[in-house]
Short mmCIF file of C-alpha atoms in Angstrom, two decimals:
data_model
loop_
_atom_site.label_atom_id
_atom_site.label_comp_id
_atom_site.label_asym_id
_atom_site.label_seq_id
_atom_site.Cartn_x
_atom_site.Cartn_y
_atom_site.Cartn_z
CA UNK T 1 -34.60 -22.53 11.51
CA UNK T 2 -31.52 -21.51 9.51
CA UNK T 3 -33.60 -20.21 6.64
CA UNK T 4 -35.94 -18.16 8.83
CA UNK T 5 -32.93 -16.36 10.57
CA UNK T 6 -31.48 -15.50 7.20
CA UNK T 7 -34.75 -14.08 6.09
CA UNK T 8 -34.91 -11.91 9.26
CA UNK T 9 -31.43 -10.56 8.62
CA UNK T 10 -32.35 -9.68 5.03
CA UNK T 11 -35.76 -8.19 6.12
CA UNK T 12 -33.99 -5.91 8.80
CA UNK T 13 -31.43 -4.91 6.17
CA UNK T 14 -34.22 -3.97 3.79
CA UNK T 15 -35.85 -1.87 6.35
CA UNK T 16 -32.79 0.09 7.27
CA UNK T 17 -32.04 0.44 3.54
CA UNK T 18 -35.51 1.86 2.99
CA UNK T 19 -34.70 4.50 5.85
CA UNK T 20 -31.43 5.28 4.26
CA UNK T 21 -33.07 5.87 0.90
CA UNK T 22 -35.63 8.21 2.53
CA UNK T 23 -32.90 10.23 4.17
CA UNK T 24 -30.76 10.47 0.99
CA UNK T 25 -33.69 11.34 -1.30
CA UNK T 26 -34.93 13.97 1.15
CA UNK T 27 -31.57 15.62 0.89
CA UNK T 28 -31.56 15.34 -2.88
CA UNK T 29 -28.34 13.26 -2.90
CA UNK T 30 -28.03 10.80 -5.83
CA UNK T 31 -26.48 7.64 -4.45
CA UNK T 32 -24.76 4.79 -6.33
CA UNK T 33 -23.48 1.43 -4.95
CA UNK T 34 -20.37 0.61 -6.86
CA UNK T 35 -19.71 -3.14 -6.99
CA UNK T 36 -16.78 -4.97 -8.58
CA UNK T 37 -14.01 -7.49 -7.99
CA UNK T 38 -11.06 -6.59 -6.03
CA UNK T 39 -8.67 -4.81 -8.42
CA UNK T 40 -11.07 -3.94 -11.23
CA UNK T 41 -10.36 -0.43 -10.65
CA UNK T 42 -13.17 1.05 -8.51
CA UNK T 43 -11.00 3.39 -6.41
CA UNK T 44 -9.15 4.78 -9.46
CA UNK T 45 -12.67 5.50 -11.12
CA UNK T 46 -13.77 7.29 -8.06
CA UNK T 47 -10.58 9.38 -7.81
CA UNK T 48 -10.94 10.52 -11.35
CA UNK T 49 -14.56 11.13 -11.05
CA UNK T 50 -14.07 13.33 -7.89
CA UNK T 51 -11.42 15.38 -9.87
CA UNK T 52 -13.66 15.86 -12.90
CA UNK T 53 -16.88 16.45 -11.20
CA UNK T 54 -15.84 18.72 -8.22
CA UNK T 55 -18.81 21.12 -8.93
CA UNK T 56 -21.35 18.19 -8.16
CA UNK T 57 -20.00 17.91 -4.55
CA UNK T 58 -19.25 14.17 -4.23
CA UNK T 59 -18.98 12.32 -0.96
CA UNK T 60 -17.79 8.62 -0.69
CA UNK T 61 -18.43 5.71 1.74
CA UNK T 62 -15.57 3.19 1.32
CA UNK T 63 -16.01 -0.44 2.42
CA UNK T 64 -12.97 -2.45 3.12
CA UNK T 65 -11.96 -5.34 5.32
CA UNK T 66 -9.32 -3.67 7.38
CA UNK T 67 -7.30 -0.83 5.81
CA UNK T 68 -8.23 2.79 5.09
CA UNK T 69 -6.00 3.04 2.01
CA UNK T 70 -8.65 3.68 -0.38
CA UNK T 71 -10.25 6.31 1.97
CA UNK T 72 -6.90 8.07 2.17
CA UNK T 73 -6.56 8.03 -1.66
CA UNK T 74 -9.97 9.73 -2.09
CA UNK T 75 -9.56 12.12 0.79
CA UNK T 76 -7.20 14.10 -1.43
CA UNK T 77 -10.16 15.07 -3.74
CA UNK T 78 -13.11 15.36 -1.24
CA UNK T 79 -13.62 16.32 2.39
CA UNK T 80 -16.45 13.94 2.88
CA UNK T 81 -15.05 10.39 2.92
CA UNK T 82 -16.09 7.79 5.34
CA UNK T 83 -14.23 4.36 5.80
CA UNK T 84 -16.24 1.34 6.95
CA UNK T 85 -14.09 -1.57 7.93
CA UNK T 86 -16.11 -4.80 7.71
CA UNK T 87 -13.45 -6.95 9.38
CA UNK T 88 -14.04 -10.41 7.83
CA UNK T 89 -17.40 -9.18 6.38
CA UNK T 90 -17.54 -9.64 2.58
CA UNK T 91 -19.99 -6.79 1.77
CA UNK T 92 -21.57 -3.56 3.05
CA UNK T 93 -24.95 -3.76 4.63
CA UNK T 94 -27.65 -1.06 5.23
CA UNK T 95 -26.67 -0.47 8.82
CA UNK T 96 -23.10 0.23 7.81
CA UNK T 97 -24.41 3.01 5.61
CA UNK T 98 -26.93 4.23 8.22
CA UNK T 99 -23.95 4.58 10.63
CA UNK T 100 -21.69 6.23 7.97
CA UNK T 101 -24.29 8.78 7.03
CA UNK T 102 -24.20 10.14 10.61
CA UNK T 103 -20.55 11.37 9.77
CA UNK T 104 -21.56 12.99 6.50
CA UNK T 105 -23.11 16.50 5.89
CA UNK T 106 -25.78 15.57 3.24
CA UNK T 107 -26.72 19.23 2.95
CA UNK T 108 -23.49 19.85 1.22
CA UNK T 109 -23.54 16.79 -1.17
CA UNK T 110 -24.96 16.21 -4.71
CA UNK T 111 -23.84 12.62 -5.03
CA UNK T 112 -22.77 9.95 -2.70
CA UNK T 113 -20.73 7.10 -3.98
CA UNK T 114 -20.56 4.02 -2.03
CA UNK T 115 -17.48 1.80 -2.94
CA UNK T 116 -18.58 -1.63 -1.72
CA UNK T 117 -16.12 -4.25 -0.54
CA UNK T 118 -14.31 -5.72 -3.52
CA UNK T 119 -16.38 -8.80 -4.32
CA UNK T 120 -18.65 -9.41 -7.39
CA UNK T 121 -21.12 -11.75 -5.50
CA UNK T 122 -22.17 -11.11 -1.97
CA UNK T 123 -22.74 -7.18 -2.23
CA UNK T 124 -25.51 -7.77 -4.90
CA UNK T 125 -27.91 -9.22 -2.47
CA UNK T 126 -27.93 -6.34 0.07
CA UNK T 127 -29.95 -3.21 -0.56
CA UNK T 128 -28.09 -0.20 1.01
CA UNK T 129 -30.65 2.44 0.10
CA UNK T 130 -28.87 3.55 -3.06
CA UNK T 131 -30.59 4.92 -6.27
CA UNK T 132 -28.57 2.78 -8.60
CA UNK T 133 -26.28 -0.19 -8.49
CA UNK T 134 -23.23 0.09 -10.73
CA UNK T 135 -21.49 -3.03 -11.65
CA UNK T 136 -17.76 -2.85 -12.67
CA UNK T 137 -15.60 -5.22 -14.74
CA UNK T 138 -12.01 -4.94 -16.08
CA UNK T 139 -10.28 -5.94 -19.17
CA UNK T 140 -7.73 -7.55 -17.14
CA UNK T 141 -10.37 -9.66 -15.48
CA UNK T 142 -11.13 -11.60 -18.61
CA UNK T 143 -14.01 -11.61 -21.05
CA UNK T 144 -16.12 -14.37 -19.21
CA UNK T 145 -16.86 -12.38 -16.10
CA UNK T 146 -20.16 -10.95 -16.99
CA UNK T 147 -21.55 -14.47 -18.07
CA UNK T 148 -19.95 -15.93 -14.79
CA UNK T 149 -21.59 -13.16 -12.56
CA UNK T 150 -25.07 -12.83 -13.86
CA UNK T 151 -26.73 -11.31 -10.82
CA UNK T 152 -24.65 -8.10 -10.79
CA UNK T 153 -25.18 -7.72 -14.46
CA UNK T 154 -29.03 -8.17 -14.21
CA UNK T 155 -29.25 -5.81 -11.23
CA UNK T 156 -27.12 -2.83 -12.42
CA UNK T 157 -28.52 0.36 -13.71
CA UNK T 158 -25.26 0.92 -15.66
CA UNK T 159 -22.20 -1.36 -16.20
CA UNK T 160 -18.68 -0.17 -16.51
CA UNK T 161 -15.87 -2.00 -18.44
CA UNK T 162 -12.68 -0.44 -17.10
CA UNK T 163 -8.86 -0.66 -17.79
CA UNK T 164 -9.62 -0.47 -21.61
CA UNK T 165 -5.99 0.79 -21.92
CA UNK T 166 -4.89 -2.80 -21.23
CA UNK T 167 -6.94 -4.30 -24.28
CA UNK T 168 -3.73 -4.59 -26.51
CA UNK T 169 -2.00 -6.65 -23.86
CA UNK T 170 -4.60 -9.27 -22.81
CA UNK T 171 -6.74 -11.74 -24.61
CA UNK T 172 -10.23 -10.28 -24.40
CA UNK T 173 -13.11 -10.74 -26.84
CA UNK T 174 -14.99 -7.51 -26.55
CA UNK T 175 -17.82 -8.74 -28.69
CA UNK T 176 -18.27 -11.77 -26.59
CA UNK T 177 -18.48 -9.77 -23.42
CA UNK T 178 -20.82 -7.40 -24.91
CA UNK T 179 -23.15 -10.15 -26.15
CA UNK T 180 -23.06 -11.68 -22.70
CA UNK T 181 -24.21 -8.40 -21.28
CA UNK T 182 -26.98 -8.07 -23.91
CA UNK T 183 -28.35 -11.50 -23.23
CA UNK T 184 -28.48 -10.83 -19.43
CA UNK T 185 -29.64 -7.29 -19.39
CA UNK T 186 -30.61 -6.07 -22.89
CA UNK T 187 -31.05 -2.44 -22.06
CA UNK T 188 -28.41 -1.54 -19.63
CA UNK T 189 -25.83 1.13 -20.67
CA UNK T 190 -22.40 -0.53 -21.05
CA UNK T 191 -19.59 2.12 -20.77
CA UNK T 192 -16.06 1.18 -21.64
CA UNK T 193 -13.39 3.51 -20.17
CA UNK T 194 -10.03 3.87 -18.71
CA UNK T 195 -9.69 5.85 -15.42
CA UNK T 196 -5.82 5.82 -16.04
CA UNK T 197 -5.86 7.42 -19.41
CA UNK T 198 -9.15 9.13 -19.10
CA UNK T 199 -10.43 7.75 -22.39
CA UNK T 200 -14.10 6.94 -22.29
CA UNK T 201 -14.83 8.80 -18.99
CA UNK T 202 -17.10 11.37 -20.62
CA UNK T 203 -20.16 9.13 -21.00
CA UNK T 204 -19.79 8.04 -17.28
CA UNK T 205 -19.57 11.56 -16.12
CA UNK T 206 -22.45 12.59 -18.22
CA UNK T 207 -24.61 9.61 -16.91
CA UNK T 208 -23.85 10.70 -13.45
CA UNK T 209 -24.47 14.43 -14.09
CA UNK T 210 -27.81 13.70 -15.58
CA UNK T 211 -29.01 11.75 -12.50
CA UNK T 212 -27.96 14.44 -10.17
CA UNK T 213 -30.29 16.90 -11.97
CA UNK T 214 -33.08 14.39 -11.34
CA UNK T 215 -32.41 14.02 -7.65
CA UNK T 216 -33.37 17.58 -6.65
CA UNK T 217 -34.29 17.81 -2.84
CA UNK T 218 -37.65 16.70 -2.00
CA UNK T 219 -39.43 19.65 -0.08
CA UNK N 1 -29.84 -17.03 18.16
CA UNK N 2 -28.33 -15.83 15.01
CA UNK N 3 -24.72 -16.39 16.20
CA UNK N 4 -25.48 -19.90 17.41
CA UNK N 5 -26.99 -20.84 14.05
CA UNK N 6 -23.84 -19.60 12.32
CA UNK N 7 -21.65 -21.53 14.55
CA UNK N 8 -23.69 -24.69 13.82
CA UNK N 9 -23.32 -24.27 10.12
CA UNK N 10 -19.45 -23.88 10.52
CA UNK N 11 -19.23 -26.78 12.94
CA UNK N 12 -21.00 -29.03 10.44
CA UNK N 13 -18.75 -27.75 7.72
CA UNK N 14 -15.62 -28.51 9.73
CA UNK N 15 -16.97 -32.01 10.43
CA UNK N 16 -17.48 -32.69 6.63
CA UNK N 17 -14.16 -31.17 5.84
CA UNK N 18 -12.53 -33.61 8.31
CA UNK N 19 -14.29 -36.53 6.57
CA UNK N 20 -13.14 -35.24 3.14
CA UNK N 21 -9.56 -34.87 4.38
CA UNK N 22 -9.58 -38.45 5.69
CA UNK N 23 -10.81 -39.76 2.39
CA UNK N 24 -8.17 -37.70 0.39
CA UNK N 25 -5.23 -38.60 2.55
CA UNK N 26 -6.18 -42.22 2.64
CA UNK N 27 -5.96 -42.11 -1.23
CA UNK N 28 -2.78 -40.29 -1.11
CA UNK N 29 -4.10 -37.32 -3.07
CA UNK N 30 -2.55 -33.93 -2.34
CA UNK N 31 -5.31 -31.36 -2.43
CA UNK N 32 -5.15 -27.61 -2.66
CA UNK N 33 -7.85 -25.03 -2.39
CA UNK N 34 -7.03 -22.26 -4.86
CA UNK N 35 -8.57 -18.88 -3.79
CA UNK N 36 -8.35 -15.54 -5.66
CA UNK N 37 -10.48 -12.72 -6.96
CA UNK N 38 -12.39 -13.06 -10.33
CA UNK N 39 -10.02 -12.65 -13.15
CA UNK N 40 -6.76 -13.11 -11.11
CA UNK N 41 -5.95 -16.05 -13.44
CA UNK N 42 -6.87 -19.13 -11.55
CA UNK N 43 -8.24 -21.07 -14.55
CA UNK N 44 -5.21 -20.15 -16.84
CA UNK N 45 -2.95 -21.35 -14.02
CA UNK N 46 -4.60 -24.73 -13.78
CA UNK N 47 -4.75 -25.15 -17.46
CA UNK N 48 -1.10 -24.78 -17.75
CA UNK N 49 -0.29 -26.85 -14.65
CA UNK N 50 -2.49 -29.75 -16.05
CA UNK N 51 -0.41 -29.50 -19.26
CA UNK N 52 2.99 -29.38 -17.58
CA UNK N 53 2.24 -31.95 -14.96
CA UNK N 54 0.43 -34.56 -16.87
CA UNK N 55 2.46 -37.41 -15.12
CA UNK N 56 1.19 -36.29 -11.70
CA UNK N 57 -2.53 -37.06 -12.60
CA UNK N 58 -4.32 -34.03 -11.62
CA UNK N 59 -8.17 -33.69 -11.09
CA UNK N 60 -10.04 -30.47 -10.62
CA UNK N 61 -13.12 -29.46 -8.92
CA UNK N 62 -14.34 -26.04 -10.14
CA UNK N 63 -16.60 -23.60 -8.17
CA UNK N 64 -18.72 -21.20 -10.15
CA UNK N 65 -22.07 -19.37 -9.62
CA UNK N 66 -23.72 -20.68 -12.80
CA UNK N 67 -21.60 -21.55 -15.91
CA UNK N 68 -19.40 -24.46 -16.71
CA UNK N 69 -16.99 -22.58 -18.87
CA UNK N 70 -13.98 -23.13 -16.62
CA UNK N 71 -14.71 -26.79 -16.42
CA UNK N 72 -15.02 -27.00 -20.16
CA UNK N 73 -11.52 -25.37 -20.52
CA UNK N 74 -9.94 -27.71 -18.15
CA UNK N 75 -11.64 -30.82 -19.52
CA UNK N 76 -9.23 -30.54 -22.59
CA UNK N 77 -6.29 -31.44 -20.36
CA UNK N 78 -7.72 -33.83 -17.65
CA UNK N 79 -10.54 -36.42 -17.70
CA UNK N 80 -11.27 -35.80 -14.10
CA UNK N 81 -13.10 -32.45 -13.84
CA UNK N 82 -16.23 -31.85 -11.77
CA UNK N 83 -18.21 -28.47 -11.96
CA UNK N 84 -19.96 -27.20 -8.82
CA UNK N 85 -22.44 -24.45 -9.36
CA UNK N 86 -23.20 -22.52 -6.21
CA UNK N 87 -26.06 -20.39 -7.54
CA UNK N 88 -25.80 -17.30 -5.66
CA UNK N 89 -23.43 -18.92 -3.17
CA UNK N 90 -20.11 -16.97 -2.87
CA UNK N 91 -17.81 -19.87 -1.76
CA UNK N 92 -17.49 -23.61 -1.87
CA UNK N 93 -18.31 -25.57 1.28
CA UNK N 94 -17.08 -28.99 2.39
CA UNK N 95 -20.47 -30.66 1.53
CA UNK N 96 -19.91 -29.40 -2.18
CA UNK N 97 -16.58 -31.18 -2.11
CA UNK N 98 -17.96 -34.35 -0.51
CA UNK N 99 -20.60 -34.44 -3.29
CA UNK N 100 -17.97 -33.79 -6.06
CA UNK N 101 -15.64 -36.52 -4.66
CA UNK N 102 -18.36 -39.13 -5.44
CA UNK N 103 -17.76 -38.34 -9.17
CA UNK N 104 -14.03 -38.59 -8.99
CA UNK N 105 -11.81 -41.85 -9.12
CA UNK N 106 -9.24 -40.87 -6.53
CA UNK N 107 -7.24 -44.04 -7.08
CA UNK N 108 -6.20 -42.48 -10.42
CA UNK N 109 -5.14 -39.08 -9.06
CA UNK N 110 -1.94 -37.69 -7.42
CA UNK N 111 -3.18 -34.13 -7.01
CA UNK N 112 -6.62 -32.61 -6.68
CA UNK N 113 -7.00 -28.88 -7.35
CA UNK N 114 -10.05 -27.25 -6.11
CA UNK N 115 -10.69 -23.80 -7.89
CA UNK N 116 -12.82 -22.03 -5.42
CA UNK N 117 -15.46 -19.47 -6.58
CA UNK N 118 -13.74 -16.18 -7.65
CA UNK N 119 -13.65 -14.28 -4.23
CA UNK N 120 -10.90 -13.15 -1.92
CA UNK N 121 -12.95 -13.13 1.20
CA UNK N 122 -15.60 -15.63 1.83
CA UNK N 123 -13.74 -18.79 0.81
CA UNK N 124 -11.21 -18.31 3.26
CA UNK N 125 -13.35 -19.11 6.22
CA UNK N 126 -14.46 -22.57 5.01
CA UNK N 127 -12.27 -25.66 5.36
CA UNK N 128 -12.95 -28.02 2.51
CA UNK N 129 -10.57 -30.80 3.61
CA UNK N 130 -7.62 -29.55 1.56
CA UNK N 131 -3.97 -29.98 2.56
CA UNK N 132 -3.05 -26.41 1.57
CA UNK N 133 -4.78 -23.15 0.74
CA UNK N 134 -3.21 -21.35 -2.12
CA UNK N 135 -3.93 -17.60 -2.25
CA UNK N 136 -3.66 -15.81 -5.73
CA UNK N 137 -3.15 -12.27 -6.59
CA UNK N 138 -2.52 -10.65 -10.02
CA UNK N 139 -0.42 -7.73 -11.17
CA UNK N 140 -3.52 -6.18 -12.83
CA UNK N 141 -5.41 -6.13 -9.40
CA UNK N 142 -2.97 -3.61 -7.99
CA UNK N 143 -0.20 -3.66 -5.45
CA UNK N 144 -2.64 -2.93 -2.39
CA UNK N 145 -4.62 -6.27 -2.50
CA UNK N 146 -2.46 -8.26 -0.08
CA UNK N 147 -2.85 -5.64 2.57
CA UNK N 148 -6.48 -5.30 1.98
CA UNK N 149 -7.15 -8.96 2.21
CA UNK N 150 -4.99 -10.12 5.13
CA UNK N 151 -6.85 -13.42 5.93
CA UNK N 152 -6.17 -15.06 2.71
CA UNK N 153 -2.45 -14.04 3.13
CA UNK N 154 -2.17 -15.31 6.68
CA UNK N 155 -4.04 -18.64 5.88
CA UNK N 156 -2.27 -19.64 2.70
CA UNK N 157 0.62 -22.17 2.50
CA UNK N 158 1.94 -20.59 -0.71
CA UNK N 159 0.98 -17.28 -2.30
CA UNK N 160 0.90 -16.74 -6.08
CA UNK N 161 1.30 -13.37 -7.93
CA UNK N 162 0.21 -13.97 -11.42
CA UNK N 163 0.04 -12.01 -14.68
CA UNK N 164 3.73 -10.83 -14.22
CA UNK N 165 3.70 -10.24 -17.99
CA UNK N 166 1.52 -7.08 -17.35
CA UNK N 167 4.06 -5.37 -15.01
CA UNK N 168 5.26 -3.03 -17.81
CA UNK N 169 1.77 -1.70 -18.41
CA UNK N 170 0.35 -1.07 -14.98
CA UNK N 171 1.35 0.83 -11.76
CA UNK N 172 2.53 -1.85 -9.48
CA UNK N 173 5.07 -1.40 -6.63
CA UNK N 174 6.49 -4.99 -6.26
CA UNK N 175 8.45 -4.12 -3.28
CA UNK N 176 5.51 -2.82 -1.39
CA UNK N 177 3.48 -5.79 -2.33
CA UNK N 178 6.24 -8.11 -1.14
CA UNK N 179 6.59 -6.27 2.18
CA UNK N 180 2.90 -6.43 2.91
CA UNK N 181 3.14 -10.28 2.45
CA UNK N 182 6.30 -10.38 4.70
CA UNK N 183 4.53 -8.47 7.62
CA UNK N 184 1.31 -10.60 7.36
CA UNK N 185 2.91 -14.04 6.77
CA UNK N 186 6.74 -13.84 7.11
CA UNK N 187 7.56 -17.33 6.06
CA UNK N 188 5.05 -18.06 3.21
CA UNK N 189 6.63 -18.81 -0.19
CA UNK N 190 5.60 -16.02 -2.73
CA UNK N 191 5.81 -17.20 -6.29
CA UNK N 192 5.73 -14.63 -9.11
CA UNK N 193 4.59 -16.04 -12.40
CA UNK N 194 2.72 -15.80 -15.75
CA UNK N 195 0.54 -18.59 -16.93
CA UNK N 196 0.34 -16.83 -20.36
CA UNK N 197 4.07 -16.76 -21.09
CA UNK N 198 5.08 -19.57 -18.72
CA UNK N 199 7.69 -17.51 -17.06
CA UNK N 200 8.06 -18.31 -13.33
CA UNK N 201 5.82 -21.44 -13.57
CA UNK N 202 8.84 -23.70 -12.55
CA UNK N 203 8.96 -23.00 -8.83
CA UNK N 204 5.16 -23.47 -8.56
CA UNK N 205 5.36 -26.81 -10.42
CA UNK N 206 8.31 -27.73 -8.20
CA UNK N 207 6.30 -26.82 -5.13
CA UNK N 208 3.37 -29.12 -6.23
CA UNK N 209 5.53 -31.94 -7.21
CA UNK N 210 7.33 -32.02 -3.82
CA UNK N 211 4.10 -32.08 -2.02
CA UNK N 212 2.83 -35.07 -4.08
CA UNK N 213 5.90 -37.10 -2.93
CA UNK N 214 4.92 -36.46 0.66
CA UNK N 215 1.24 -37.46 0.07
CA UNK N 216 1.85 -41.14 -0.51
CA UNK N 217 -1.18 -43.34 0.11
CA UNK N 218 -1.84 -44.22 3.75
CA UNK N 219 -2.02 -48.10 4.04
#
């Protein structure tokens, strides 16, 4: 009984995610689901991305348990921010996105960034209707985190390693981390950057920009 | 239907947790459930604790999705380490602990540290049979993480703020973090430390040592 109920929940989620995907693709909005541990730097990355890519018209849906701190931070750089408070919920689900989309004017967007709840595990299993999952790690989290969280590594279209500016101050074996990524997902681009200093942001902004071009509105 | 199934799962977890608690208390083992985000420094803290408090005979149960890296690290400092691999499971449950306890000789232990799966959200809702939940944050995770994860703050018997050695290199408003903690859980001890340098470890070791004295075996 328990298993069948869980399957129903996931099936319903997938159906709503498919609807979200249709709506977003029809509008020509390239959508990413940004997944990473609490404190890996998701919000800082989005803030800098919003500033650097103003011309691409980026909207944001932010998942958090209770506060709207991240949404407030990002509202300084874009008019289209929707906060989803999940309460005790550890991840966003497709119905959260469906509801959030009713508050967004998609005709004015080129990119939608969904900042998932800070969690490297649970968000991976729930399709939201995104075009790409983006997994994020941080230097300060330690060099074993890719190996310890294989599902996010395997399911991501691009992986980010952030807080590179902290590399001199913590023990972190960059070659070990890179080899774990290669073993789990041999072809995924792995971008090393610091949203604080801006170093390494260029390949990430280029990756986003190229995908927006491919996401022209479907007639 | 869905709600009733979830309630049954939680009820069964609580029943097994109660059994675990009886077993552990009878053996006079003080047990903590250490909860924090991936990369906040849980394993490093336990490694240092094992080295400093050898005389208190500490065993460890380690939750991870797939690897046994943390268990390997800790096996250098104690003979009693049990790895629980949860697969895609985002938290430990009481039945994991029940099974793990069959691999541990409690008569030789004073303290059992359960290192939960790296996750600030899901582990909070599952009683394992511990005496105390210990919530852990890190300087590198940012000063907003207590406010954004209120449940772990409210349910912890003691809170740790780790990686204090990184304070000079990252933006972190210590007063803001402390005031969020005070608002959510006014009386909880908040210990600031670095497992890397050892600075601030003394109050943590003292806190543990005092609790062991109180956990003398029940006749």
